[in-house]
C-alpha cells in the first residue's frame, strides 16, 4: 500500500475554495515532477504512430509561411536569384540607383507545390550601397527586422490574441549578397552583417559568381570566411544534430558562402533546355554543380532547413528580442529579494509607480501654471496702473492748455472789440475828413485844372 | 526609436496583400520537403498528451485507460480491497512514456476517485475545475516569463472522458451539472460506461436521449460544431457526433476466441470482445482519441480553452484589488513595494481596462 501511494503523484484539493495551493505543495509537486516519467511497454498496437501525420495534416491545412530578406547592392542580382530559386517571375522592373535613402520593399506571394501552400514574403533592400555617404545604410534594415519582431510581440501580449492565424512576418533568413570583387569583404558589408547577426539568420552568398574563375573563387571564399570569423560575425550554420541530415549539412557548411548565378533565361544545351547565361565564350548553367553552387543553396535553404530556419528565428532571435524589450521596460523575473516575481505583479507595481509619477507631475505642472498666471496678472496690473497715471497726467495737461487758450481767446476778443471800436471811430473821422477833403480835392483839382488852362 | 533616424518609408512597413501565382512550375523547387522536415522535428521532440477520466467509482475508468493504451497503467481498484472511501475528491496523476515505431508519447492520465460518491455531491466538480485551471495557470506563468524555456512543458488537460453510468434512462442532474461546467473549460468526451449491461436497442435509445439532453442544455461536447474548419472536417465530425456518446466496454484480460487472442470480458453467456464493433464501440473511441483527433484535441485546448482562460486571467488581474479573490501568483508571498489603497487601484483599473497590456 505504501509503495502504491509512493508511486502516485498526489494532488489534494479541497472542495470549498478554488484558490491555488500553498507554496509548499507547489514546490513539492515540482520536485516530484522532476523525476523522469517511467516508460511503459504496450502489449499491442495502439495507433499513435500516426501522430506525426496528424501534425503534418494540420500544417498542410494551415499553410506555411516563409520570409526572406535580400540585402545587397543595387544590380547585384537579388531579384534574379529569387526568381530562379522559386521558378517564377516575381517582378519585372529594375530599380534605379538614385534613391537618397535605403528603403525596404516587401512583397508577399502564395506559392503552391502539390499540396503544400507556402506564403512567401520577399523583402528587398532598395538603394543599398548607392548613396555617397553610406553611414545610415544598414539602419533601415535593422529597424525593419525589429519592427516585425515588435509586431509579433504586440500580438503575443494582447489580451485577446489570435496567434494561430497571425501572418508571421518575421524574417526567417537573410541572404546577404557579396559582390564578386575577389579580394575581401567591403566595410559596408562587414558593418551590416555585424549589426544583423544577432537578429536574423544570415546566409552569405557570392553573387554573379560567373565573374570569378574557379581558383580565385576558392581563395575568395577562404578569405571571406576568415574575415567573418575574425570579426566575430555569426552567420547561420546548418544544424548538424540530427543524424539524417547531419552529414549533408556538415559538408555544406564547408562550402559557405555559396557562389551563385541566377538566371531565368533558358538556353539549349545538349538536347534539353536549361536555365543558363549565354556568353560568347560559353554557357554558364545555373543548375550545374560544377558551374556554381545554386543547387546547393536551393537544397539547403528550402529542402533541408526551412523548418530549422523558422525554428531558430522563433526560439532564438525572437526570444532574444523579447527578453531585451521586456527588460528595457523594466520587467524582471526575479524580485529584489530573489523571489520569483511574476510579470503581473511587476506590471502592477510598475503601474502604481507610473500613476504616482503622473500624479506628481500633474501637481507640479498645476503649481507652475498657477504661479505663471499670478505673475502675468501682476504685470498686467502694473501696466494698467501706469496707463491710468499717464491718462491722468495727460488730462491735466489738457485742462491747463484749455484754460490758457481760454485766457488767450478772451484777450483776443477784447482786442477785437477794442479794435472794432477804433475802426468805427476812425471811419467816422475818415468820412468827415473825406467830405472836407473831397471838396478840397475838388478845389485842388480845379486849381490844377485851372493851372493847365 | 531614435528620432534622428530615418523612419522607414510606408512601403516598407507591412507586406502588400499576397498575390497568388499559378501552379505552373518550370521545374522542381522542393517546397514539399518541408513536410519531412516537420516530421523529423516532431519525432525528435516527442509528443505529449494529457487525459483525464471522470466518473463514479466502479464504472471501469481505470480498466478503460488500461485498454486504451494496452498496458497496465495502474492496477484497477477492485471491491473488497481495503481502500477507504475517500472523504474528499482526490486527483491522481500518472505519467508514462510510451513509444511506437519511433514515435514517443508522454502520456499523463489523471484519475478522479471519489467523484460523485458522497451523499452530498454538491460542488464536487470544483476540485476538477481547479485542477484544470491550475494547469492552464502553470502554462501561463511559463509563457509570460522573460527568459522562457525553449519548449514549455504542457500539462494542460487535453481531453476529459466522462463516464455516464448505464442507467438506460437519461442524464442525471449530476451529469448535467458537471458537463455544463466542464465543457466550457476543456474538451469533454462522454461515454456510456459498462455498456455490456445494455442491449443494442437500449443503447441506441439511451444514446438518443443523451443527445437530446445535451442539445436541450446546449452542452457542446467534443467535437464541437463551432470549430469545424472546412467541409471535410464537418462531414467527418458529423459522423462522430451522431455516435456520441460511445457505448464502451473495457477489458484488460485476454481470452481465446476462435483461435485468436482478444481482449475481452468473459461471462457465462459469452465473451464480449472489446475490439469488435458489433459488441461495443470501443474502437471508435480509440480511433477518435488517438488515431485521428489527438492533434486536434491539443490544438483546440491550446487555441481556444487556454486562450479563454488567459483572457479571463489577464482581465481579472487588472481589475481586482489584492483581496481574497486574487489568486496569488508568486509561490511565496513577500512584501511588495508600497501599494496604494484599494480605492485608488480600482480607479486606475477602470481607466485602462480596455488598454491592451
Tab-separated table of C-alpha atoms in Angstrom, chain A:
chain	number	residue	atom	x	y	z
A	1	UNK	CA	0.000	0.000	0.000
A	2	UNK	CA	2.726	2.357	0.969
A	3	UNK	CA	4.517	1.675	-2.284
A	4	UNK	CA	1.284	2.237	-4.130
A	5	UNK	CA	0.901	5.627	-2.552
A	6	UNK	CA	4.512	6.383	-3.178
A	7	UNK	CA	4.141	5.607	-6.847
A	8	UNK	CA	1.272	8.045	-7.400
A	9	UNK	CA	1.619	11.786	-7.646
A	10	UNK	CA	-0.930	13.072	-5.229
A	11	UNK	CA	-2.943	16.269	-5.543
A	12	UNK	CA	-5.223	17.116	-2.727
A	13	UNK	CA	-7.779	19.808	-3.419
A	14	UNK	CA	-10.447	20.901	-1.055
A	15	UNK	CA	-13.969	21.249	-2.237
A	16	UNK	CA	-14.588	24.704	-0.825
A	17	UNK	CA	-12.063	27.005	-2.391
A	18	UNK	CA	-10.563	27.350	-5.798
A	19	UNK	CA	-7.533	29.218	-4.550
A	20	UNK	CA	-4.140	27.948	-5.512
A	21	UNK	CA	-2.191	25.609	-3.412
A	22	UNK	CA	0.160	26.797	-0.778
A	23	UNK	CA	3.755	27.202	-1.647
A	24	UNK	CA	4.890	24.028	-0.003
A	25	UNK	CA	2.598	21.888	-2.029
A	26	UNK	CA	3.563	23.527	-5.285
A	27	UNK	CA	7.233	23.086	-4.695
A	28	UNK	CA	6.586	19.558	-3.590
A	29	UNK	CA	4.792	18.858	-6.805
A	30	UNK	CA	7.551	20.416	-8.819
A	31	UNK	CA	10.025	18.215	-7.102
A	32	UNK	CA	8.042	15.138	-7.877
A	33	UNK	CA	7.568	16.190	-11.440
A	34	UNK	CA	11.254	16.409	-11.946
A	35	UNK	CA	11.530	12.657	-11.659
A	36	UNK	CA	11.534	11.365	-15.161
A	37	UNK	CA	8.371	9.527	-16.092
A	38	UNK	CA	8.541	5.790	-16.387
A	39	UNK	CA	8.363	4.129	-19.729
A	40	UNK	CA	5.755	1.578	-20.346
A	41	UNK	CA	5.615	-1.206	-22.820
A	42	UNK	CA	2.412	-1.853	-24.634
A	43	UNK	CA	1.088	-5.235	-25.389
A	44	UNK	CA	-0.463	-4.351	-28.690
A	45	UNK	CA	-0.797	-1.792	-31.384
A	46	UNK	CA	-2.346	1.362	-30.049
A	47	UNK	CA	-2.015	3.509	-33.112
A	48	UNK	CA	-0.465	6.799	-32.146
A	49	UNK	CA	2.291	6.346	-34.660
A	50	UNK	CA	0.029	8.380	-36.890
A	51	UNK	CA	0.695	11.397	-34.715
A	52	UNK	CA	3.340	12.933	-36.973
A	53	UNK	CA	0.933	12.526	-39.866
A	54	UNK	CA	-1.785	14.273	-37.916
A	55	UNK	CA	0.628	17.093	-37.236
A	56	UNK	CA	1.599	17.287	-40.881
A	57	UNK	CA	-2.021	17.332	-41.970
A	58	UNK	CA	-2.749	20.193	-39.693
A	59	UNK	CA	0.244	22.104	-41.037
A	60	UNK	CA	-0.853	21.489	-44.577
A	61	UNK	CA	-4.235	22.889	-43.724
A	62	UNK	CA	-2.743	25.940	-42.135
A	63	UNK	CA	-0.123	26.517	-44.779
A	64	UNK	CA	3.447	27.614	-44.265
A	65	UNK	CA	4.985	30.996	-44.013
A	66	UNK	CA	8.496	31.905	-45.050
A	67	UNK	CA	10.099	35.324	-45.194
A	68	UNK	CA	13.357	36.036	-46.965
A	69	UNK	CA	15.283	39.263	-46.733
A	70	UNK	CA	17.717	40.009	-49.522
A	71	UNK	CA	20.421	42.513	-48.728
A	72	UNK	CA	22.805	43.638	-51.386
A	73	UNK	CA	23.786	46.465	-53.633
A	74	UNK	CA	21.549	47.542	-56.447
A	75	UNK	CA	22.057	45.462	-59.536
A	76	UNK	CA	23.820	42.597	-57.832
A	77	UNK	CA	21.195	40.073	-58.853
A	78	UNK	CA	18.894	39.713	-55.873
A	79	UNK	CA	15.627	39.630	-57.771
A	80	UNK	CA	17.034	37.336	-60.422
A	81	UNK	CA	18.260	34.871	-57.857
A	82	UNK	CA	14.913	34.763	-56.105
A	83	UNK	CA	13.184	34.291	-59.431
A	84	UNK	CA	15.479	31.407	-60.185
A	85	UNK	CA	15.082	29.840	-56.760
A	86	UNK	CA	11.329	29.765	-56.944
A	87	UNK	CA	10.976	29.313	-60.652
A	88	UNK	CA	8.770	32.309	-61.271
A	89	UNK	CA	8.958	35.875	-62.378
A	90	UNK	CA	8.133	37.910	-59.360
A	91	UNK	CA	8.561	41.409	-60.682
A	92	UNK	CA	9.839	42.914	-63.888
A	93	UNK	CA	11.336	46.306	-63.362
A	94	UNK	CA	14.841	47.165	-62.331
A	95	UNK	CA	15.398	49.608	-59.525
A	96	UNK	CA	17.091	52.922	-60.016
A	97	UNK	CA	20.404	53.819	-58.495
A	98	UNK	CA	19.379	57.217	-57.308
A	99	UNK	CA	17.455	56.745	-54.124
A	100	UNK	CA	18.577	59.072	-51.363
A	101	UNK	CA	17.927	56.562	-48.597
A	102	UNK	CA	17.774	52.834	-48.233
A	103	UNK	CA	14.232	51.541	-48.259
A	104	UNK	CA	12.846	48.084	-47.852
A	105	UNK	CA	10.210	46.758	-50.144
A	106	UNK	CA	8.247	43.713	-49.114
A	107	UNK	CA	6.023	41.621	-51.319
A	108	UNK	CA	4.056	38.524	-50.449
A	109	UNK	CA	3.280	35.703	-52.805
A	110	UNK	CA	1.396	32.485	-52.381
A	111	UNK	CA	3.041	29.517	-53.958
A	112	UNK	CA	1.763	26.025	-54.131
A	113	UNK	CA	3.587	22.815	-54.888
A	114	UNK	CA	1.470	19.658	-54.872
A	115	UNK	CA	-0.485	20.109	-51.655
A	116	UNK	CA	1.838	22.402	-49.775
A	117	UNK	CA	0.869	26.040	-49.658
A	118	UNK	CA	3.640	28.478	-48.967
A	119	UNK	CA	3.161	32.132	-48.201
A	120	UNK	CA	6.422	33.600	-49.278
A	121	UNK	CA	7.421	37.143	-48.447
A	122	UNK	CA	10.421	38.636	-50.176
A	123	UNK	CA	11.905	41.772	-48.708
A	124	UNK	CA	14.351	43.646	-50.886
A	125	UNK	CA	16.624	46.470	-49.926
A	126	UNK	CA	16.248	49.262	-52.410
A	127	UNK	CA	19.094	51.646	-52.793
A	128	UNK	CA	21.545	49.811	-50.600
A	129	UNK	CA	25.104	50.921	-51.209
A	130	UNK	CA	24.118	53.604	-53.691
A	131	UNK	CA	24.485	56.655	-51.545
A	132	UNK	CA	27.660	58.585	-51.383
A	133	UNK	CA	27.526	58.632	-47.597
A	134	UNK	CA	26.676	55.085	-46.540
A	135	UNK	CA	26.671	55.588	-42.822
A	136	UNK	CA	22.947	55.202	-42.417
A	137	UNK	CA	22.575	52.375	-44.883
A	138	UNK	CA	22.048	49.467	-42.568
A	139	UNK	CA	19.856	51.186	-40.018
A	140	UNK	CA	16.608	50.851	-42.020
A	141	UNK	CA	17.226	47.123	-42.314
A	142	UNK	CA	17.736	46.704	-38.587
A	143	UNK	CA	14.672	48.811	-37.937
A	144	UNK	CA	12.567	46.719	-40.278
A	145	UNK	CA	13.572	43.469	-38.639
A	146	UNK	CA	12.895	44.921	-35.216
A	147	UNK	CA	9.538	46.212	-36.366
A	148	UNK	CA	8.474	42.704	-37.385
A	149	UNK	CA	9.541	41.296	-34.025
A	150	UNK	CA	7.730	44.124	-32.317
A	151	UNK	CA	4.539	43.407	-34.228
A	152	UNK	CA	4.675	39.772	-33.199
A	153	UNK	CA	5.424	40.678	-29.609
A	154	UNK	CA	2.498	43.074	-29.523
A	155	UNK	CA	0.227	40.383	-30.835
A	156	UNK	CA	1.516	37.919	-28.288
A	157	UNK	CA	0.997	40.292	-25.412
A	158	UNK	CA	-2.520	41.252	-26.341
A	159	UNK	CA	-5.283	40.042	-24.109
A	160	UNK	CA	-7.460	38.866	-26.957
A	161	UNK	CA	-4.997	37.428	-29.382
A	162	UNK	CA	-5.187	35.029	-32.280
A	163	UNK	CA	-1.725	33.685	-32.742
A	164	UNK	CA	-2.663	30.675	-34.763
A	165	UNK	CA	-3.852	32.629	-37.762
A	166	UNK	CA	-1.455	35.508	-37.395
A	167	UNK	CA	0.508	36.219	-40.544
A	168	UNK	CA	4.049	35.781	-39.300
A	169	UNK	CA	6.141	38.498	-40.898
A	170	UNK	CA	9.360	37.940	-39.007
A	171	UNK	CA	12.327	37.485	-41.245
A	172	UNK	CA	13.441	33.876	-41.225
A	173	UNK	CA	16.570	34.178	-43.310
A	174	UNK	CA	18.715	36.958	-44.667
A	175	UNK	CA	20.569	36.313	-47.901
A	176	UNK	CA	23.492	38.642	-47.949
A	177	UNK	CA	24.857	39.280	-51.416
A	178	UNK	CA	28.569	39.870	-51.588
A	179	UNK	CA	29.907	41.384	-54.757
A	180	UNK	CA	32.480	39.256	-56.550
A	181	UNK	CA	35.485	41.503	-56.253
A	182	UNK	CA	37.714	38.595	-55.446
A	183	UNK	CA	39.528	40.425	-52.704
A	184	UNK	CA	37.723	40.748	-49.412
A	185	UNK	CA	34.626	41.985	-47.705
A	186	UNK	CA	33.683	45.596	-48.088
A	187	UNK	CA	33.432	47.651	-44.949
A	188	UNK	CA	29.761	48.282	-45.542
A	189	UNK	CA	29.158	44.547	-45.791
A	190	UNK	CA	31.031	43.874	-42.606
A	191	UNK	CA	29.209	46.557	-40.664
A	192	UNK	CA	25.825	45.468	-41.934
A	193	UNK	CA	26.393	41.833	-41.171
A	194	UNK	CA	27.704	42.639	-37.754
A	195	UNK	CA	24.595	44.596	-36.879
A	196	UNK	CA	22.287	41.908	-38.256
A	197	UNK	CA	23.847	38.730	-36.963
A	198	UNK	CA	22.084	38.707	-33.625
A	199	UNK	CA	18.699	39.421	-35.146
A	200	UNK	CA	18.375	37.131	-38.101
A	201	UNK	CA	19.907	34.040	-39.673
A	202	UNK	CA	22.433	35.279	-42.218
A	203	UNK	CA	23.482	33.190	-45.196
A	204	UNK	CA	26.137	34.996	-47.199
A	205	UNK	CA	26.218	34.332	-50.925
A	206	UNK	CA	28.654	35.465	-53.545
A	207	UNK	CA	26.572	36.986	-56.295
A	208	UNK	CA	27.329	36.940	-60.008
A	209	UNK	CA	29.760	34.148	-59.419
A	210	UNK	CA	30.368	33.753	-63.124
A	211	UNK	CA	32.678	36.757	-62.888
A	212	UNK	CA	35.278	34.827	-60.912
A	213	UNK	CA	37.357	31.954	-62.004
A	214	UNK	CA	37.422	28.745	-60.009
A	215	UNK	CA	40.775	29.205	-58.355
A	216	UNK	CA	40.066	32.783	-57.435
A	217	UNK	CA	36.742	31.652	-56.058
A	218	UNK	CA	38.359	29.232	-53.652
A	219	UNK	CA	40.715	31.861	-52.345
A	220	UNK	CA	37.907	34.367	-52.127
A	221	UNK	CA	35.744	32.011	-50.100
A	222	UNK	CA	38.513	31.255	-47.669
A	223	UNK	CA	39.302	34.934	-47.308
A	224	UNK	CA	35.674	35.799	-46.718
A	225	UNK	CA	35.122	33.148	-44.088
A	226	UNK	CA	38.256	34.041	-42.224
A	227	UNK	CA	37.268	37.695	-42.246
A	228	UNK	CA	33.851	36.860	-40.926
A	229	UNK	CA	35.253	34.709	-38.193
A	230	UNK	CA	37.918	37.176	-37.164
A	231	UNK	CA	35.347	39.931	-36.916
A	232	UNK	CA	33.014	37.815	-34.873
A	233	UNK	CA	30.137	37.767	-37.305
A	234	UNK	CA	27.824	34.871	-36.538
A	235	UNK	CA	26.413	33.516	-39.719
A	236	UNK	CA	23.904	30.736	-39.868
A	237	UNK	CA	25.368	27.267	-39.761
A	238	UNK	CA	23.274	24.396	-40.888
A	239	UNK	CA	22.319	22.199	-37.966
A	240	UNK	CA	24.216	19.010	-37.503
A	241	UNK	CA	22.463	17.479	-34.545
A	242	UNK	CA	20.043	15.249	-36.380
A	243	UNK	CA	21.672	12.183	-37.881
A	244	UNK	CA	19.606	12.085	-41.029
A	245	UNK	CA	20.817	15.438	-42.229
A	246	UNK	CA	23.957	15.923	-40.181
A	247	UNK	CA	26.302	14.678	-42.814
A	248	UNK	CA	24.986	16.696	-45.676
A	249	UNK	CA	24.687	19.803	-43.552
A	250	UNK	CA	28.214	19.474	-42.313
A	251	UNK	CA	29.573	19.219	-45.812
A	252	UNK	CA	27.510	22.193	-46.924
A	253	UNK	CA	28.822	24.228	-44.040
A	254	UNK	CA	32.200	23.849	-45.604
A	255	UNK	CA	31.013	25.352	-48.874
A	256	UNK	CA	29.804	28.596	-47.370
A	257	UNK	CA	29.477	31.219	-48.744
A	258	UNK	CA	27.682	29.841	-51.768
A	259	UNK	CA	28.740	31.232	-55.116
A	260	UNK	CA	25.548	31.612	-57.087
A	261	UNK	CA	24.459	32.584	-60.527
A	262	UNK	CA	20.870	33.497	-61.212
A	263	UNK	CA	19.089	33.288	-64.498
A	264	UNK	CA	15.596	32.756	-65.741
A	265	UNK	CA	16.525	32.534	-69.392
A	266	UNK	CA	16.663	29.152	-70.959
A	267	UNK	CA	19.417	28.015	-73.256
A	268	UNK	CA	19.603	24.848	-75.194
A	269	UNK	CA	22.491	22.725	-74.003
A	270	UNK	CA	22.867	19.316	-75.487
A	271	UNK	CA	19.280	18.358	-76.149
A	272	UNK	CA	17.439	19.989	-73.304
A	273	UNK	CA	16.657	23.466	-72.205
A	274	UNK	CA	18.360	24.550	-69.049
A	275	UNK	CA	18.472	27.757	-67.123
A	276	UNK	CA	21.703	29.392	-68.085
A	277	UNK	CA	23.504	32.541	-69.050
A	278	UNK	CA	24.942	32.649	-72.532
A	279	UNK	CA	28.246	34.284	-73.194
A	280	UNK	CA	30.330	34.354	-76.356
A	281	UNK	CA	32.834	32.102	-74.669
A	282	UNK	CA	30.438	29.595	-73.264
A	283	UNK	CA	27.285	28.914	-71.321
A	284	UNK	CA	27.082	29.126	-67.547
A	285	UNK	CA	24.490	26.625	-66.401
A	286	UNK	CA	22.714	27.549	-63.224
A	287	UNK	CA	21.848	24.061	-62.138
A	288	UNK	CA	25.197	22.538	-62.888
A	289	UNK	CA	27.070	21.886	-59.696
A	290	UNK	CA	30.400	22.375	-61.405
A	291	UNK	CA	29.494	25.835	-62.554
A	292	UNK	CA	28.024	27.325	-59.393
A	293	UNK	CA	26.549	26.482	-56.018
A	294	UNK	CA	22.981	27.342	-56.873
A	295	UNK	CA	21.695	23.820	-56.388
A	296	UNK	CA	23.374	23.654	-53.011
A	297	UNK	CA	21.735	26.890	-51.966
A	298	UNK	CA	18.319	25.703	-53.018
A	299	UNK	CA	18.856	22.399	-51.323
A	300	UNK	CA	19.924	23.954	-48.075
A	301	UNK	CA	17.541	26.825	-47.998
A	302	UNK	CA	14.339	25.107	-48.974
A	303	UNK	CA	14.551	21.371	-48.997
A	304	UNK	CA	16.533	20.660	-45.898
A	305	UNK	CA	16.494	23.519	-43.468
A	306	UNK	CA	13.462	25.694	-43.960
A	307	UNK	CA	11.874	24.414	-40.789
A	308	UNK	CA	15.052	24.861	-38.817
A	309	UNK	CA	15.418	28.433	-40.036
A	310	UNK	CA	11.919	29.203	-38.852
A	311	UNK	CA	12.570	27.452	-35.574
A	312	UNK	CA	15.781	29.378	-34.938
A	313	UNK	CA	14.065	32.644	-35.711
A	314	UNK	CA	11.312	31.919	-33.252
A	315	UNK	CA	13.236	30.358	-30.420
A	316	UNK	CA	16.482	32.260	-30.584
A	317	UNK	CA	16.246	35.601	-32.298
A	318	UNK	CA	12.700	36.409	-31.311
A	319	UNK	CA	13.210	35.307	-27.719
A	320	UNK	CA	16.316	37.456	-27.508
A	321	UNK	CA	14.417	40.437	-28.816
A	322	UNK	CA	11.542	39.775	-26.454
A	323	UNK	CA	13.808	39.430	-23.479
A	324	UNK	CA	15.638	42.633	-24.293
A	325	UNK	CA	12.446	44.547	-24.893
A	326	UNK	CA	10.806	43.409	-21.680
A	327	UNK	CA	13.906	44.085	-19.664
A	328	UNK	CA	14.063	47.532	-21.203
A	329	UNK	CA	10.569	48.166	-19.968
A	330	UNK	CA	11.747	47.193	-16.550
A	331	UNK	CA	10.294	43.742	-16.072
A	332	UNK	CA	12.318	41.141	-14.315
A	333	UNK	CA	11.804	37.560	-13.456
A	334	UNK	CA	13.415	37.771	-10.049
A	335	UNK	CA	12.352	40.357	-7.486
A	336	UNK	CA	14.551	42.308	-5.109
A	337	UNK	CA	14.769	39.551	-2.531
A	338	UNK	CA	15.483	36.929	-5.167
A	339	UNK	CA	11.938	35.730	-5.013
A	340	UNK	CA	10.487	34.915	-8.407
A	341	UNK	CA	8.303	37.789	-9.469
A	342	UNK	CA	5.513	37.278	-11.818
A	343	UNK	CA	5.045	39.543	-14.786
A	344	UNK	CA	1.654	40.506	-13.464
A	345	UNK	CA	2.939	41.676	-10.137
A	346	UNK	CA	5.770	43.604	-11.696
A	347	UNK	CA	3.302	45.132	-14.052
A	348	UNK	CA	1.023	46.130	-11.235
A	349	UNK	CA	3.883	47.609	-9.282
A	350	UNK	CA	5.013	49.476	-12.339
A	351	UNK	CA	1.547	50.737	-12.971
A	352	UNK	CA	1.261	52.127	-9.478
A	353	UNK	CA	4.649	53.690	-9.812
A	354	UNK	CA	3.731	55.157	-13.135
A	355	UNK	CA	0.499	56.605	-11.907
A	356	UNK	CA	2.197	58.001	-8.857
A	357	UNK	CA	4.692	59.682	-11.123
A	358	UNK	CA	1.949	61.009	-13.294
A	359	UNK	CA	0.044	62.357	-10.339
A	360	UNK	CA	3.119	64.079	-9.056
A	361	UNK	CA	3.906	65.595	-12.410
A	362	UNK	CA	0.365	66.839	-12.758
A	363	UNK	CA	0.617	68.549	-9.393
A	364	UNK	CA	3.872	70.139	-10.374
A	365	UNK	CA	2.506	71.428	-13.595
A	366	UNK	CA	-0.557	72.816	-11.899
A	367	UNK	CA	1.621	74.706	-9.440
A	368	UNK	CA	3.736	76.055	-12.205
A	369	UNK	CA	0.707	77.147	-14.128
A	370	UNK	CA	-0.839	78.914	-11.172
A	371	UNK	CA	2.387	80.695	-10.490
A	372	UNK	CA	2.742	81.871	-14.035
A	373	UNK	CA	-0.801	83.123	-14.076
A	374	UNK	CA	-0.186	85.103	-10.935
A	375	UNK	CA	2.904	86.658	-12.372
A	376	UNK	CA	1.178	87.623	-15.527
A	377	UNK	CA	-1.641	89.146	-13.589
A	378	UNK	CA	0.748	91.238	-11.558
A	379	UNK	CA	2.457	92.505	-14.672
A	380	UNK	CA	-0.815	93.394	-16.275
A	381	UNK	CA	-1.984	95.250	-13.210
A	382	UNK	CA	1.211	97.215	-13.164
A	383	UNK	CA	0.775	98.182	-16.769
A	384	UNK	CA	-2.775	99.186	-16.139
A	385	UNK	CA	-1.751	101.427	-13.326
A	386	UNK	CA	0.861	103.077	-15.429
A	387	UNK	CA	-1.585	103.747	-18.158
A	388	UNK	CA	-4.006	105.223	-15.725
A	389	UNK	CA	-1.359	107.566	-14.388
A	390	UNK	CA	-0.448	108.666	-17.881
A	391	UNK	CA	-4.029	109.316	-18.687
A	392	UNK	CA	-4.467	111.427	-15.631
A	393	UNK	CA	-1.371	113.385	-16.437
A	394	UNK	CA	-2.450	113.992	-19.981
A	395	UNK	CA	-5.841	115.067	-18.871
A	396	UNK	CA	-4.362	117.579	-16.522
A	397	UNK	CA	-2.103	118.946	-19.161
A	398	UNK	CA	-5.030	119.213	-21.483
A	399	UNK	CA	-7.032	121.093	-18.904
A	400	UNK	CA	-4.274	123.538	-18.370
A	401	UNK	CA	-3.899	124.099	-22.056
A	402	UNK	CA	-7.563	124.673	-22.358
A	403	UNK	CA	-7.546	127.263	-19.614
A	404	UNK	CA	-4.684	129.046	-21.198
A	405	UNK	CA	-6.360	129.040	-24.512
A	406	UNK	CA	-9.498	130.387	-22.973
A	407	UNK	CA	-7.471	133.126	-21.461
A	408	UNK	CA	-5.930	133.955	-24.776
A	409	UNK	CA	-9.218	133.927	-26.520
A	410	UNK	CA	-10.664	136.315	-24.077
A	411	UNK	CA	-7.783	138.632	-24.527
A	412	UNK	CA	-8.101	138.311	-28.242
A	413	UNK	CA	-11.751	139.057	-28.134
A	414	UNK	CA	-11.176	142.083	-26.051
A	415	UNK	CA	-8.647	143.250	-28.536
A	416	UNK	CA	-11.056	142.652	-31.328
A	417	UNK	CA	-13.721	144.659	-29.607
A	418	UNK	CA	-11.282	147.416	-28.934
A	419	UNK	CA	-10.078	147.307	-32.493
A	420	UNK	CA	-13.536	147.378	-33.948
A	421	UNK	CA	-14.358	150.339	-31.808
A	422	UNK	CA	-11.321	152.099	-33.043
A	423	UNK	CA	-12.200	151.201	-36.538
A	424	UNK	CA	-15.649	152.571	-36.144
A	425	UNK	CA	-14.422	155.846	-34.754
A	426	UNK	CA	-11.728	156.107	-37.401
A	427	UNK	CA	-14.255	155.527	-40.134
A	428	UNK	CA	-16.472	158.249	-38.889
A	429	UNK	CA	-13.480	160.507	-38.709
A	430	UNK	CA	-12.463	159.433	-42.134
A	431	UNK	CA	-15.859	160.239	-43.597
A	432	UNK	CA	-15.779	163.621	-42.142
A	433	UNK	CA	-12.338	164.319	-43.435
A	434	UNK	CA	-13.251	162.806	-46.737
A	435	UNK	CA	-16.104	165.193	-47.150
A	436	UNK	CA	-13.924	168.105	-46.432
A	437	UNK	CA	-11.035	166.549	-48.273
A	438	UNK	CA	-13.267	165.924	-51.196
A	439	UNK	CA	-14.152	169.483	-51.517
A	440	UNK	CA	-10.548	170.364	-51.012
A	441	UNK	CA	-9.620	167.901	-53.621
A	442	UNK	CA	-12.086	169.490	-55.973
A	443	UNK	CA	-10.746	172.722	-55.197
A	444	UNK	CA	-7.303	171.342	-55.773
A	445	UNK	CA	-8.399	169.732	-58.937
A	446	UNK	CA	-9.886	172.877	-60.165
A	447	UNK	CA	-6.858	174.737	-59.274
A	448	UNK	CA	-4.774	172.204	-61.061
A	449	UNK	CA	-7.060	172.236	-63.957
A	450	UNK	CA	-7.106	175.873	-63.916
A	451	UNK	CA	-3.401	175.823	-63.866
A	452	UNK	CA	-3.398	173.904	-67.016
A	453	UNK	CA	-5.801	176.234	-68.582
